[in-house]
Short mmCIF file of C-alpha atoms in Angstrom, two decimals:
data_model
loop_
_atom_site.label_atom_id
_atom_site.label_comp_id
_atom_site.label_asym_id
_atom_site.label_seq_id
_atom_site.Cartn_x
_atom_site.Cartn_y
_atom_site.Cartn_z
CA UNK A 1400 114.43 113.75 94.43
CA UNK A 1401 114.39 112.40 90.90
CA UNK A 1402 110.66 111.68 91.06
CA UNK A 1403 109.69 115.23 90.16
CA UNK A 1404 111.04 114.54 86.67
CA UNK A 1405 107.65 112.96 86.04
CA UNK A 1406 106.60 116.33 84.65
CA UNK A 1407 109.19 116.20 81.87
CA UNK A 1408 109.66 112.47 81.14
CA UNK A 1409 108.10 111.04 78.03
CA UNK A 1410 106.30 107.87 79.11
CA UNK A 1411 107.01 106.02 75.88
CA UNK A 1412 110.33 104.40 75.07
CA UNK A 1413 111.76 105.23 78.49
CA UNK A 1414 115.38 104.19 78.87
CA UNK A 1415 116.22 102.05 81.85
CA UNK A 1416 119.50 103.79 82.69
CA UNK A 1417 119.67 107.57 82.79
CA UNK A 1418 122.98 108.54 84.37
CA UNK A 1419 126.26 107.25 85.71
CA UNK A 1420 128.27 109.59 87.93
CA UNK A 1421 131.72 109.01 89.45
CA UNK A 1422 132.59 111.08 92.51
CA UNK A 1423 135.11 111.34 95.32
CA UNK A 1424 133.75 111.46 98.88
CA UNK A 1425 135.83 114.11 100.63
CA UNK A 1426 135.85 114.81 104.34
CA UNK A 1427 133.32 117.64 104.05
CA UNK A 1428 131.81 117.26 100.59
CA UNK A 1429 131.67 115.03 97.52
CA UNK A 1430 132.73 116.28 94.10
CA UNK A 1431 132.24 115.02 90.56
CA UNK A 1432 135.11 113.31 88.76
CA UNK A 1433 133.26 112.14 85.64
CA UNK A 1434 129.66 111.72 84.49
CA UNK A 1435 127.69 110.33 81.58
CA UNK A 1436 123.98 110.66 80.78
CA UNK A 1437 121.35 109.21 78.48
CA UNK A 1438 118.50 111.70 78.81
CA UNK A 1439 116.92 111.07 75.43
CA UNK A 1440 113.60 110.23 77.11
CA UNK A 1441 113.47 113.69 78.71
CA UNK A 1442 112.14 116.77 76.95
CA UNK A 1443 115.00 118.41 75.03
CA UNK A 1444 114.39 121.76 76.73
CA UNK A 1445 114.55 120.21 80.21
CA UNK A 1446 117.64 118.02 79.84
CA UNK A 1447 119.98 120.63 81.28
CA UNK A 1448 117.79 121.01 84.36
CA UNK A 1449 117.50 117.24 84.75
CA UNK A 1450 121.27 116.78 84.51
CA UNK A 1451 121.77 119.59 87.02
CA UNK A 1452 119.52 117.85 89.54
CA UNK A 1453 121.03 114.41 88.92
CA UNK A 1454 124.49 115.75 89.78
CA UNK A 1455 123.06 117.55 92.82
CA UNK A 1456 121.31 114.38 93.99
CA UNK A 1457 124.45 112.29 93.45
CA UNK A 1458 126.47 114.53 95.73
CA UNK A 1459 123.79 114.48 98.44
CA UNK A 1460 123.63 110.67 98.41
CA UNK A 1461 127.38 110.08 98.40
CA UNK A 1462 127.90 112.53 101.27
CA UNK A 1463 125.32 110.59 103.30
CA UNK A 1464 126.50 107.09 102.46
CA UNK A 1465 129.12 105.43 104.65
CA UNK A 1466 132.48 104.27 103.31
CA UNK A 1467 132.15 100.74 101.95
CA UNK A 1468 128.34 100.93 101.84
CA UNK A 1469 125.82 100.37 99.04
CA UNK A 1470 122.38 101.97 98.90
CA UNK A 1471 119.47 102.03 96.48
CA UNK A 1472 117.03 104.88 97.01
CA UNK A 1473 113.54 104.63 95.54
CA UNK A 1474 111.72 107.74 94.34
CA UNK A 1475 108.44 106.90 92.60
CA UNK A 1476 109.43 105.34 89.24
CA UNK A 1477 113.15 106.01 89.67
CA UNK A 1478 116.03 104.50 91.61
CA UNK A 1479 119.29 106.12 92.68
CA UNK A 1480 121.95 103.48 93.33
CA UNK A 1481 125.00 104.50 95.37
CA UNK A 1482 128.30 102.75 96.07
CA UNK A 1483 131.12 104.29 98.13
CA UNK A 1484 134.32 102.25 97.92
CA UNK A 1485 136.77 101.83 100.80
CA UNK A 1486 139.09 104.37 99.12
CA UNK A 1487 136.16 106.86 98.95
CA UNK A 1488 135.85 106.63 95.18
CA UNK A 1489 132.08 106.63 94.66
CA UNK A 1490 129.61 105.81 91.89
CA UNK A 1491 125.95 106.79 91.49
CA UNK A 1492 123.61 105.29 88.91
CA UNK A 1493 120.11 106.60 88.15
CA UNK A 1494 117.73 104.05 86.64
CA UNK A 1495 114.04 103.39 86.34
CA UNK A 1496 112.27 101.31 88.95
CA UNK A 1497 112.38 98.15 86.86
CA UNK A 1498 116.14 98.01 86.52
CA UNK A 1499 117.55 95.28 88.86
CA UNK A 1500 119.63 96.79 91.70
CA UNK A 1501 122.05 93.84 91.54
CA UNK A 1502 122.92 94.63 87.91
CA UNK A 1503 123.21 98.36 88.64
CA UNK A 1504 125.62 97.72 91.52
CA UNK A 1505 127.62 95.27 89.41
CA UNK A 1506 128.04 97.95 86.75
CA UNK A 1507 129.01 100.52 89.38
CA UNK A 1508 131.60 98.19 90.88
CA UNK A 1509 133.16 97.50 87.49
CA UNK A 1510 133.33 101.10 86.36
CA UNK A 1511 134.84 102.02 89.72
CA UNK A 1512 137.55 99.43 89.19
CA UNK A 1513 138.20 100.65 85.66
CA UNK A 1514 138.36 104.28 86.76
CA UNK A 1515 140.75 103.48 89.62
CA UNK A 1516 142.95 101.54 87.21
CA UNK A 1517 143.16 104.39 84.69
CA UNK A 1518 143.10 107.54 86.83
CA UNK A 1519 145.75 107.98 89.51
CA UNK A 1520 144.30 108.59 93.03
CA UNK A 1521 146.25 111.84 93.23
CA UNK A 1522 143.74 113.25 90.71
CA UNK A 1523 140.68 112.28 92.74
CA UNK A 1524 141.02 114.79 95.55
CA UNK A 1525 141.58 118.04 93.65
CA UNK A 1526 137.92 118.97 93.45
CA UNK A 1527 137.81 119.09 89.64
CA UNK A 1528 136.64 116.69 86.98
CA UNK A 1529 139.47 114.59 85.55
CA UNK A 1530 140.64 114.95 81.96
CA UNK A 1531 140.94 111.22 81.34
CA UNK A 1532 138.31 108.47 81.18
CA UNK A 1533 136.58 110.26 78.30
CA UNK A 1534 133.35 108.67 77.11
CA UNK A 1535 133.66 105.65 79.41
CA UNK A 1536 130.53 106.40 81.45
CA UNK A 1537 128.52 106.48 78.23
CA UNK A 1538 130.08 103.17 77.14
CA UNK A 1539 128.96 101.53 80.39
CA UNK A 1540 125.46 103.01 80.11
CA UNK A 1541 125.12 101.56 76.64
CA UNK A 1542 126.62 98.19 77.58
CA UNK A 1543 124.33 97.71 80.58
CA UNK A 1544 121.21 99.33 79.13
CA UNK A 1545 119.57 95.91 78.71
CA UNK A 1546 119.72 94.28 82.17
CA UNK A 1547 118.68 90.87 80.81
CA UNK A 1548 122.06 90.62 79.09
CA UNK A 1549 123.98 91.58 82.21
CA UNK A 1550 122.10 89.83 85.01
CA UNK A 1551 123.74 86.44 84.41
CA UNK A 1552 127.19 88.02 84.72
CA UNK A 1553 126.21 89.90 87.86
CA UNK A 1554 125.12 86.68 89.57
CA UNK A 1555 128.64 85.35 89.20
CA UNK A 1556 129.89 88.07 91.55
CA UNK A 1557 130.06 86.13 94.80
CA UNK A 1558 131.02 89.25 96.76
CA UNK A 1559 127.90 91.14 95.68
CA UNK A 1560 124.90 89.96 97.66
CA UNK A 1561 121.46 91.58 97.44
CA UNK A 1562 121.37 91.69 101.24
CA UNK A 1563 124.36 94.03 101.26
CA UNK A 1564 122.38 96.71 99.42
CA UNK A 1565 120.48 99.00 101.79
CA UNK A 1566 117.10 100.01 100.34
CA UNK A 1567 115.32 103.29 101.09
CA UNK A 1568 111.84 104.27 99.90
CA UNK A 1569 112.58 108.01 99.66
CA UNK A 1570 115.60 110.28 99.59
CA UNK A 1571 114.33 111.85 102.81
CA UNK A 1572 115.16 108.57 104.56
CA UNK A 1573 118.82 109.11 103.66
CA UNK A 1574 119.01 112.68 104.94
CA UNK A 1575 120.48 113.31 108.36
CA UNK A 1576 118.25 114.17 111.28
CA UNK A 1577 116.90 117.70 110.97
CA UNK A 1578 117.83 118.07 107.31
CA UNK A 1579 115.17 119.08 104.78
CA UNK A 1580 115.42 118.68 101.03
CA UNK A 1581 113.95 122.13 100.44
CA UNK A 1582 116.74 123.71 102.48
CA UNK A 1583 119.46 121.77 100.65
CA UNK A 1584 118.06 122.94 97.32
CA UNK A 1585 117.87 126.58 98.46
CA UNK A 1586 121.43 126.56 99.79
CA UNK A 1587 122.98 124.71 96.85
CA UNK A 1588 125.47 126.71 94.80
CA UNK A 1589 125.59 123.93 92.19
CA UNK A 1590 121.95 124.36 91.14
CA UNK A 1591 121.04 127.10 88.68
CA UNK A 1592 118.24 129.53 89.42
CA UNK A 1593 116.25 127.86 86.65
CA UNK A 1594 116.68 124.47 88.31
CA UNK A 1595 115.60 125.81 91.70
CA UNK A 1596 112.53 127.44 90.17
CA UNK A 1597 111.67 124.22 88.37
CA UNK A 1598 112.06 122.25 91.60
CA UNK A 1599 109.62 124.54 93.43
CA UNK A 1600 107.06 124.30 90.63
CA UNK A 1601 107.40 120.52 90.41
CA UNK A 1602 107.18 120.16 94.18
CA UNK A 1603 103.85 122.01 94.26
CA UNK A 1604 102.51 119.89 91.40
CA UNK A 1605 103.59 116.62 93.02
CA UNK A 1606 102.23 117.68 96.41
CA UNK A 1607 98.84 118.13 94.79
CA UNK A 1608 99.15 114.64 93.39
CA UNK A 1609 99.92 113.19 96.80
CA UNK A 1610 103.64 112.67 96.28
CA UNK A 1611 105.63 112.91 99.52
CA UNK A 1612 108.42 115.43 99.78
CA UNK A 1613 109.25 114.91 103.42
#
């Protein structure tokens, strides 16, 4: 889904990490607990729309990722990394294609541990964002922005093996049988009308360029 941001991304000085979102995977839906973004490489006037879609995408991926599973979903130049812990606390990271999945998943595991240590589980299930953990997502984004400084540390994690990360080439591969991305966008109450209109425009543009939308 993130690949339609090509229309609004500045190609120079692109950051490698865009967003870090912490969610809880409920029985019927996932909801946001905390999020941080570095969208400085996106047009100022489109940052709200981009953030809206990143949150929307994060919920879709967590709801379709099994408990205890890790996934990295490729969309053109972007990657959406997903980790759902055994206690259903979940983390999504959006990066560019060059950012190493191992480092992204190491960061996600660590911020999940920090969040669980600071925020009581009783606050995870209420459906609202938590008051605590202020600014911590941004701290992690900044700390891990340069993967070359973090890759050595990530390789020390004996429990994190590249083979445990399931890779998908498109978000459509993650959707359940019969589901269509267009329908999910239309039905979403989380997306603004502006975001939905932008999605439709971007979809037409990318279809002309040969980009697959399922």
